[in-house]
Amino acid sequence: MKLRDGMWLQAQDIRSEYAEEVYSVTELRLTLHQDLEAHFDGVISVEVTHWKGACNPGPHFDLFPGGKPETGDIKVMKNDDSITLSSGSLSATAKTTNHEFDIRFHATDSSKELTSLLNRSVGLAYTPVPTNPLQTGDMRDFHHYIFTQTTLSVGETVHGLGERFGAFNKVGQAVTLWNADGGTSSEQAYKNVPLWISSRGYGIFIDTPDKVELEVGSERSCRVQTSVEGQRLKWYIIHGPTPKEVLQKYSILTGRPGKVPAWSYGLWLSTSFTTNYDEKTVNSFLEGMKARDIQVEVFHFDSFWMKAFHWCDFEFDSEMFPDPKAQITRLKSSGLVNKVCVWINPYLGQASPIFQHAATEGFLLKRKNGDIFQWDLWQTGMGIIDFTNPKAVEWYVACLNALFEKGIDAIKTDFAERIPTLDVQWYDSSLDPRKMHNYYSFLYNKIVYETLQARYGQNEAVLFARAATAGTHRFPLQWGGDCESTPEAMAESVRGGLSLGLSGYSFWSVDIGGFEGYPPPWIYKRWVAFGLLCSHSRLHGSNSFRVPWTVDNDDKSEQGCSRTLAKWTALKARLMPYIFSQAQKAVQLGIPLSLRAMCLEFPDDPTSWFLDRQFMFGDNLLVAPIFEESGDVEFYLPAGQWTNFFTNETKRGPGWFKEKHEFDSLPLYVRENTVLVLGASYERRTVYDYSKDVEVRLYHVQQGTQAMLVDKEGNAIGTLEVGPDGNLIDQKVLTGNWKVIDSPANREARS
């Protein structure tokens, strides 16, 4: 929210009061208190409080789930005009003379100032404007906000804040962190994460699930204003200095991303939302895919596995599924698919016979007068599961386990954004309804994910989740929500994936072809190429099928939809030794596997902070999706030697390049100093022995270049390393009929 009207005037109906000077170590004038606390190397929290006696109800983010690290090298140093708090590589220095308000956050070695809190940068605001301080004796008619304004330096860019589909650089934007079902073409987001990363080598995590409003250079062009309604505002400043290190430290605060099993990286095929689900249709789809050499790993039943408007009572529609367990068993035993997923949500329509049972037992959210909270938002008389009630959780878990007994392996956790805040009474009455709005997605996904873990194993649980907030990256994976079948929506989805990756999420997917509408063949094929180079790949739509032959009238040519999908699915299968190894590293560091923003790999290249139409897949592969039917594409290569994966042609960066591609290729470039391990050319599976019959490609390697090999559980089994002669030192980890291919340019360089 904007608090001022330009530089000199207050905004209409707003009265702001500011911290004017540092009065003592932690106390600031105007009875506003600011506390700085060092936590561990490179992390300092800032908490601003007006009235300390105000309650601070939950829910609160689940911080340090893996345990709090040692505080490390923490120092407090005073001199004549300032006091400095240091936490390893990060320091905060506050001036204590001349009645100034001046707090600088900087590298402890003084190599760089990161940001600061200066004049009129910390304060409180009332609306409407009280004309007399006595009026604030009754706060029921006033809204009270706490705000801070951190400075933006010349040329500084800001990124993250969840899955945002607008401009990649957030400077100039007003951003509201409030989960909403807004599609991918608006300022709203399904996944609002209060973390932003700066190109100056730091990040800021805002420690509240409440609605947070940010003016990112949009009220004062040289400041990021953060405001929240209430008496407190706390955030952590995280020093990198690289963005990867910021995310790694953020994962200490909020938890590391969960691991997902190897099978989940294969192709997922959905029934789509409103299409026919009968067994004959499903089998015909899967048989058609097999006949076209397209391996499907997971089949997904979307919402109509239940009766319409019974969502979500966990009861199979008996007309469509007379014996669901037997049908799922037949599906798997056919060999056409290995895993089955179903769609759920955290709501319950009153048309379901189960609604009254859930209401009577107290499983549903209530109004303050004791009524069940219902509204007609999406389905008539919809109730909402109250996950603060342990009995409701127990019932929900039992429903999930009943699905697993029928053969369900994975769950799509849809919705969870439409959580009311007015006239609601949670079972746990100590909770703040406004804070519950975003936090609900954390509870929902946590319950489902942990139930899957209990059933299938710690690293075998897989979600396809839409709503999220801070910490939900621990329950992978997430997908990008309802996009249209247009090139613009594909670009929106790329920006959303990049932004979420910079918010601590390792795994992300998208509805290939777009969810809404009927993709023309060229959009479908360009999206297939992009979608199979996301960490996870799912064909899904609304009221039209996404099997390729329905898109282009079964064009059987090499450039038709079926052959295009077959080629890209096969390529992802071959890439699995690389993908699964890189996935373990991504989880360890708390960084995205794909889509990985270019600035994570090349933070010292200023151009990398503006690239929103390309990404890295792991450390070594650069991907530039194509948004034109003609196949024309322009992309940027950072400094170094890059090799075209398909042609072995090389280009040297930094620089911009233009290419034209058919549907079976795109700019896929391999970074220099890469040992790339590929599965055999015949592989179509996702799960196999990643050290057997492999092809090892060397790209402009130097002594010491390495590649870690993992087994199909993700455990390290060995490392391939390049020796002084440019060849692999030890090949014992490789089995079967493996081969090493040295790139032509690499051989020429050594000769």
Coordinates of N, CA, C and O in Angstrom, one line a residue, residues 37-41 43-44 70-77 85-88 90:
E37 N 19.0 -8.9 15.6 CA 19.5 -10.1 16.2 C 20.3 -10.9 15.1 O 19.9 -11.1 14.0
A38 N 21.5 -11.3 15.5 CA 22.3 -12.2 14.7 C 21.9 -13.6 14.9 O 21.8 -14.0 16.1
H39 N 21.8 -14.4 13.8 CA 21.3 -15.8 14.0 C 22.4 -16.8 13.6 O 22.7 -17.7 14.3
F40 N 22.9 -16.7 12.4 CA 24.1 -17.5 12.0 C 24.8 -16.8 10.9 O 24.3 -15.7 10.5
D41 N 25.8 -17.3 10.4 CA 26.7 -16.6 9.4 C 25.9 -16.0 8.3 O 25.3 -16.7 7.5
V43 N 23.3 -13.9 8.4 CA 21.8 -13.7 8.6 C 21.6 -12.9 9.9 O 22.0 -13.3 11.0
I44 N 20.9 -11.8 9.7 CA 20.5 -10.9 10.8 C 19.0 -10.6 10.7 O 18.6 -10.3 9.6
E70 N 24.9 -23.4 14.6 CA 25.7 -22.6 15.5 C 25.7 -21.2 15.1 O 25.8 -20.8 13.9
T71 N 25.6 -20.3 16.1 CA 25.6 -18.9 15.8 C 26.8 -18.4 15.1 O 26.8 -17.4 14.3
G72 N 28.0 -19.0 15.4 CA 29.2 -18.6 14.8 C 29.8 -17.3 15.3 O 29.6 -17.0 16.5
D73 N 30.5 -16.6 14.4 CA 31.2 -15.4 14.8 C 30.3 -14.2 14.9 O 30.1 -13.5 13.9
I74 N 29.8 -13.9 16.1 CA 28.9 -12.8 16.3 C 29.6 -11.8 17.2 O 30.2 -12.1 18.3
K75 N 29.6 -10.5 16.8 CA 30.3 -9.5 17.5 C 29.5 -8.2 17.6 O 28.7 -8.0 16.7
V76 N 29.7 -7.5 18.7 CA 29.1 -6.2 18.8 C 30.2 -5.2 19.1 O 31.0 -5.4 20.0
M77 N 30.4 -4.2 18.2 CA 31.5 -3.2 18.4 C 30.9 -1.8 18.4 O 30.0 -1.5 17.6
L85 N 26.7 -4.6 14.7 CA 26.4 -6.0 15.0 C 26.9 -6.8 13.8 O 26.4 -6.5 12.7
S86 N 27.8 -7.7 14.0 CA 28.3 -8.6 13.0 C 27.9 -10.0 13.2 O 28.0 -10.5 14.3
S87 N 27.4 -10.7 12.1 CA 27.1 -12.1 12.1 C 27.9 -12.7 11.0 O 27.3 -12.8 9.9
G88 N 29.1 -13.1 11.2 CA 29.9 -13.7 10.2 C 30.2 -12.7 9.1 O 30.7 -11.6 9.3
L90 N 28.1 -10.8 7.5 CA 27.1 -9.7 7.4 C 27.2 -8.8 8.6 O 27.2 -9.3 9.7

